[in-house]
mmCIF file of C-alpha atoms in Angstrom:
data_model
loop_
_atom_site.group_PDB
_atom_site.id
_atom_site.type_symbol
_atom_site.label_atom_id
_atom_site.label_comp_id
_atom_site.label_asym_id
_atom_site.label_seq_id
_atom_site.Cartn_x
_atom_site.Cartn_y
_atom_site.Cartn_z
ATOM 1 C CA UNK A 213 -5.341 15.347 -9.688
ATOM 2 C CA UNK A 214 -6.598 18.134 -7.961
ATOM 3 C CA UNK A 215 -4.425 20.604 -6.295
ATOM 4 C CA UNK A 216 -5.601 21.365 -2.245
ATOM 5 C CA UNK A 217 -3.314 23.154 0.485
ATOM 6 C CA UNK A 218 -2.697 19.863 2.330
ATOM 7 C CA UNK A 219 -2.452 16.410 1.794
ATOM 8 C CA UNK A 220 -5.895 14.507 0.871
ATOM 9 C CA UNK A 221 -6.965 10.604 -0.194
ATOM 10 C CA UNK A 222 -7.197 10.068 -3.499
ATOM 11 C CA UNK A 223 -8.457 6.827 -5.503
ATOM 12 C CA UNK A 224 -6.788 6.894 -9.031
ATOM 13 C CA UNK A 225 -8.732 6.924 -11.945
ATOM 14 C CA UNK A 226 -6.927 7.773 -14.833
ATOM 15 C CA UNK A 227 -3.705 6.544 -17.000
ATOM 16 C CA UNK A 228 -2.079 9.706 -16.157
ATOM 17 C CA UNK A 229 -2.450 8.996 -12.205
ATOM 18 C CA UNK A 230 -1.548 5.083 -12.895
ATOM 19 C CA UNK A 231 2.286 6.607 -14.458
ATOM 20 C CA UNK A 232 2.198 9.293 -11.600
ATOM 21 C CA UNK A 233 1.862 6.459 -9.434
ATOM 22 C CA UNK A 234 4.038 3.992 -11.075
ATOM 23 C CA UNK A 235 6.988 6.827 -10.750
ATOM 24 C CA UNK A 236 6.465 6.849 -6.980
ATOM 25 C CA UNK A 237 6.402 3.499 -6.209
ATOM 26 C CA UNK A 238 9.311 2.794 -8.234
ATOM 27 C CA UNK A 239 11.232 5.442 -6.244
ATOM 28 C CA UNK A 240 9.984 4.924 -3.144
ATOM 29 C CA UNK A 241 11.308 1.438 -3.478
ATOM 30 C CA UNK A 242 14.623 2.309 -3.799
ATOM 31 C CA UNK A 243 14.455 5.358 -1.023
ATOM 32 C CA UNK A 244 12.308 3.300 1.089
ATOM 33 C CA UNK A 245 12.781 -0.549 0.786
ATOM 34 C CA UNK A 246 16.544 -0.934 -0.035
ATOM 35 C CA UNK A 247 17.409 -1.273 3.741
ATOM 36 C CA UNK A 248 14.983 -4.360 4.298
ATOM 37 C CA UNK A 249 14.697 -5.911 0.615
ATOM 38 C CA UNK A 250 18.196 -7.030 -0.975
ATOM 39 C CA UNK A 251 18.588 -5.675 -4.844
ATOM 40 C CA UNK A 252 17.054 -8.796 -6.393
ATOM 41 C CA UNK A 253 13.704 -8.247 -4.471
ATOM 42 C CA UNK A 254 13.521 -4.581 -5.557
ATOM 43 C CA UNK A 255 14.483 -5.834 -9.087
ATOM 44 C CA UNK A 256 11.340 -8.511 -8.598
ATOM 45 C CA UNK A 257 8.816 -5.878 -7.129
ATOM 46 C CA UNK A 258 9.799 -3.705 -10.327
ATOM 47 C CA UNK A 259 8.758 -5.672 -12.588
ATOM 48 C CA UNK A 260 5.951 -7.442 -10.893
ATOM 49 C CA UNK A 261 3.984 -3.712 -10.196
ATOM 50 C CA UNK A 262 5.017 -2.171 -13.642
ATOM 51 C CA UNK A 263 3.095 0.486 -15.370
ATOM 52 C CA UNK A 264 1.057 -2.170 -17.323
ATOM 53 C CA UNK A 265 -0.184 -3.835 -13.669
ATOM 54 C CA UNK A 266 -0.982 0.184 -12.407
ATOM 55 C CA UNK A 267 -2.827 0.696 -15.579
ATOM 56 C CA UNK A 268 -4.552 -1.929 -15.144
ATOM 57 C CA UNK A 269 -5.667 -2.032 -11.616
ATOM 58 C CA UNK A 270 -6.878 1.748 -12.186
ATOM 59 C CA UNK A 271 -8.856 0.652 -14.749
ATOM 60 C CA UNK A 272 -10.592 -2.325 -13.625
ATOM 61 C CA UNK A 273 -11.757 -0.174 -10.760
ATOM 62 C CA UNK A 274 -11.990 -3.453 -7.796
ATOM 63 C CA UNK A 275 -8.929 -3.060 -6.456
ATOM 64 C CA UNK A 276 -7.836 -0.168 -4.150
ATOM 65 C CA UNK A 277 -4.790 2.012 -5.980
ATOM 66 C CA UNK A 278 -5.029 5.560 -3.897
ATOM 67 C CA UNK A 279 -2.480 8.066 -2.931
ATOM 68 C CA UNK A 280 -1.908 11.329 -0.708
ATOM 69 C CA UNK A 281 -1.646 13.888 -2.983
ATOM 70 C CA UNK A 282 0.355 17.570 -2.233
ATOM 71 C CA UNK A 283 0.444 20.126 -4.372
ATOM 72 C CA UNK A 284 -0.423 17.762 -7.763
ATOM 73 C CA UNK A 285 2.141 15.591 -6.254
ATOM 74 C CA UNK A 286 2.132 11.829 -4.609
ATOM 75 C CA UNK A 287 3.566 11.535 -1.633
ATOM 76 C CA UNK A 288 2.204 8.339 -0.205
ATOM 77 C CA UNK A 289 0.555 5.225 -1.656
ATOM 78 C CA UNK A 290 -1.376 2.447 -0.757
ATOM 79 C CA UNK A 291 -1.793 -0.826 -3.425
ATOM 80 C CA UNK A 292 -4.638 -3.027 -2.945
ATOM 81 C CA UNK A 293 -5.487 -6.191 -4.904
ATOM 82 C CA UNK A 294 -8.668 -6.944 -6.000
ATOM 83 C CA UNK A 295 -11.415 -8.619 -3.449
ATOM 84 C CA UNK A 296 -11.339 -12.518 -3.938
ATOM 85 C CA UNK A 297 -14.196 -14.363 -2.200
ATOM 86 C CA UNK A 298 -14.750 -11.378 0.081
ATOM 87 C CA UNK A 299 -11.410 -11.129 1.467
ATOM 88 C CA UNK A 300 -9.116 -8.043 -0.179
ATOM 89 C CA UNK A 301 -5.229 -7.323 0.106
ATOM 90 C CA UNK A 302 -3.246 -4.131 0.480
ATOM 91 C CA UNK A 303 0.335 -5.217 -1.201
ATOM 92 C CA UNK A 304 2.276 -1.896 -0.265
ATOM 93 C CA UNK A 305 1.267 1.251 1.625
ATOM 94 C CA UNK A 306 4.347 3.957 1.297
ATOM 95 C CA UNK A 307 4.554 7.357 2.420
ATOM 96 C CA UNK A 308 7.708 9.296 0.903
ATOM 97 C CA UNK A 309 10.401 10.051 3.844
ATOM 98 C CA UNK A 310 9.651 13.880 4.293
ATOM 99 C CA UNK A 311 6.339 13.240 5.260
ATOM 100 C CA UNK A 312 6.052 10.071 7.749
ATOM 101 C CA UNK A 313 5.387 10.868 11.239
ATOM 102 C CA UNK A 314 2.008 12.887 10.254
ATOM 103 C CA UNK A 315 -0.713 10.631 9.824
ATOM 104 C CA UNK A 316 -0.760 10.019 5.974
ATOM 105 C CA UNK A 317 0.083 6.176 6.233
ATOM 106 C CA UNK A 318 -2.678 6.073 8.302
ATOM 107 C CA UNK A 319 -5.281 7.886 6.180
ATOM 108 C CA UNK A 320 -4.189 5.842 3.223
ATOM 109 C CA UNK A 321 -5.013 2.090 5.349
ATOM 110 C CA UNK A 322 -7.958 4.044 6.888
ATOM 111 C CA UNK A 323 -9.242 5.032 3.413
ATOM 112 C CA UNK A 324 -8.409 1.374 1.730
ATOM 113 C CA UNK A 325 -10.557 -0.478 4.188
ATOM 114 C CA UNK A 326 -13.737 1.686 3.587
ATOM 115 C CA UNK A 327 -13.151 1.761 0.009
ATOM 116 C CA UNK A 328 -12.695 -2.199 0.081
ATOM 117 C CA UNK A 329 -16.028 -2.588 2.506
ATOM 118 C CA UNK A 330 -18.017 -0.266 0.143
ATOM 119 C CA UNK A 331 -16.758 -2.768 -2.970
ATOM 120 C CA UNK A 332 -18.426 -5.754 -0.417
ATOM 121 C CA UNK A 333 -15.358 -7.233 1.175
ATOM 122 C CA UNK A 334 -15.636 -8.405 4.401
ATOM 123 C CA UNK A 335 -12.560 -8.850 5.085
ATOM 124 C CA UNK A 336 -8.538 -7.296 4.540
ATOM 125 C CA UNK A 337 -4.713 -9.145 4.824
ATOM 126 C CA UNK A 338 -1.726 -7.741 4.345
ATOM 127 C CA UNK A 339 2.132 -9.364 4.770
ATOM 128 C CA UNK A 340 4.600 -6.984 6.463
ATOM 129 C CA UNK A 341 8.443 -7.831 7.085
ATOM 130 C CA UNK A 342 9.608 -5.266 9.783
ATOM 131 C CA UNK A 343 8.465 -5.332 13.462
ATOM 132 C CA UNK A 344 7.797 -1.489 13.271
ATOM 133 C CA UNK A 345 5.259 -1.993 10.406
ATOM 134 C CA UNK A 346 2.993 -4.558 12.382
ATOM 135 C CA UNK A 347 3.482 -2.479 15.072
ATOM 136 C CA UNK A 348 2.058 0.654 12.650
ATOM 137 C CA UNK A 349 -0.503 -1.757 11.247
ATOM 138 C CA UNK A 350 -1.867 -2.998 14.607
ATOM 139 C CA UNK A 351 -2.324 1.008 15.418
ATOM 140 C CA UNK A 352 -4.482 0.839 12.367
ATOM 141 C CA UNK A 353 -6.630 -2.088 13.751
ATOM 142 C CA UNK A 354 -5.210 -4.799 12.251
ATOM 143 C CA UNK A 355 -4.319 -7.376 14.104
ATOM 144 C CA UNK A 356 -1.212 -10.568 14.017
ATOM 145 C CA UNK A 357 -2.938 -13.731 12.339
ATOM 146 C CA UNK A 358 0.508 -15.504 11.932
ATOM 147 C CA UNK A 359 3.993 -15.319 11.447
ATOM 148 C CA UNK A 360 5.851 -16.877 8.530
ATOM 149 C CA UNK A 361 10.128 -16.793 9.594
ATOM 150 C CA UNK A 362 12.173 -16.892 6.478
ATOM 151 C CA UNK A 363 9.426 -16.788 4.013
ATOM 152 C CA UNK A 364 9.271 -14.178 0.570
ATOM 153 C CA UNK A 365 13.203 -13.512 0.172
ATOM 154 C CA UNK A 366 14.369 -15.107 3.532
ATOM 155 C CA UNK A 367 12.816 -12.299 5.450
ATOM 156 C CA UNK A 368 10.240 -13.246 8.534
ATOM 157 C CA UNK A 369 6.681 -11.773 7.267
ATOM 158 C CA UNK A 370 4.037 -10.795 9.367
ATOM 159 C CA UNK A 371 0.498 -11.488 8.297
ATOM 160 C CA UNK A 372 -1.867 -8.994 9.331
ATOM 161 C CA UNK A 373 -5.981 -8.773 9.236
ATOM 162 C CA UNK A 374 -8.605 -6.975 9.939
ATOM 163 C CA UNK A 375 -12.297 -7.932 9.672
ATOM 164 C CA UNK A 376 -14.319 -4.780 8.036
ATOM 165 C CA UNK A 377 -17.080 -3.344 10.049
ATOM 166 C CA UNK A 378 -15.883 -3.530 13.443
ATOM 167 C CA UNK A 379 -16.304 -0.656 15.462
ATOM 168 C CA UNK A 380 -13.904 2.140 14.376
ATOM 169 C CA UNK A 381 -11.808 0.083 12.022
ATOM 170 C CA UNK A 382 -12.912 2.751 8.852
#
């Protein structure tokens, strides 16, 4: 990873990023998810997104794994999943706690939907649990297709989508 003054986009590409990356996100979901998700979800989302899964994903090169990067350091991530009939998801976008509040969450959505439209998707969903994250997500021009009350882990789930190519969406 290469080492700039302030925070930049960065798809992985390597093994190396895929553990850097796989450290974060298992942190982050501790630091960051503990409030909303109860100890058995984080337990589940550890295992499903283990190093294997961020190996792989990095390797195949369709879906979207990038991150902010600071001084050779990640300190926000966005997870995509590969496009399937057009139509691409971003599973978790994370920025670490001392850095929220500057823009980076939005770079990393902003730079997920024109990776995904250059890859030929047409389309991007994501699920998001707290009203404060649709309400972040929307800002990023996404809009409410639906919400599903008591759904993954008895939590109410927002699903959000935007339609690539619209004016100013990427």
């Amino acid at each position: 990873m290469t080492d700039l003054q302030s925070p930049h986009y960065q798809e992985l590409a390597s093994a190396s990023e895929a553990v850097q990356a796989d450290d974060f996100f298992c942190r982050m979901l501790t630091e960051q998810f503990s409030s909303t998700f109860s100890a058995d979800a984080i337990q589940a989302y550890r295992e499903k997104y283990d190093r294997a899964l961020f190996e792989q994903r990095v390797a195949a090169h369709d879906a979207v794994i990038a991150a902010m990067i600071l001084d050779q350091q990640v300190i926000g991530l966005v997870i995509g999943g590969a496009p399937n009939g057009g139509v691409a998801s971003l599973d978790w976008v994370v920025v670490a706690p001392g850095h929220q509040g500057q823009g980076l969450g939005q770079q990393l959505v902003a730079g997920a939907l024109t990776s995904y439209r250059n890859r030929g998707a047409h389309k991007v969903v994501l699920y998001t649990e707290t009203e404060s994250a649709r309400q972040f997500y929307e800002r990023c021009g996404m809009t409410c297709e639906g919400v599903h009350p008591q759904h993954w882990w008895g939590l109410t789930h927002y699903c959000m989508g935007v339609v690539l190519g619209q004016a100013g969406l990427e």
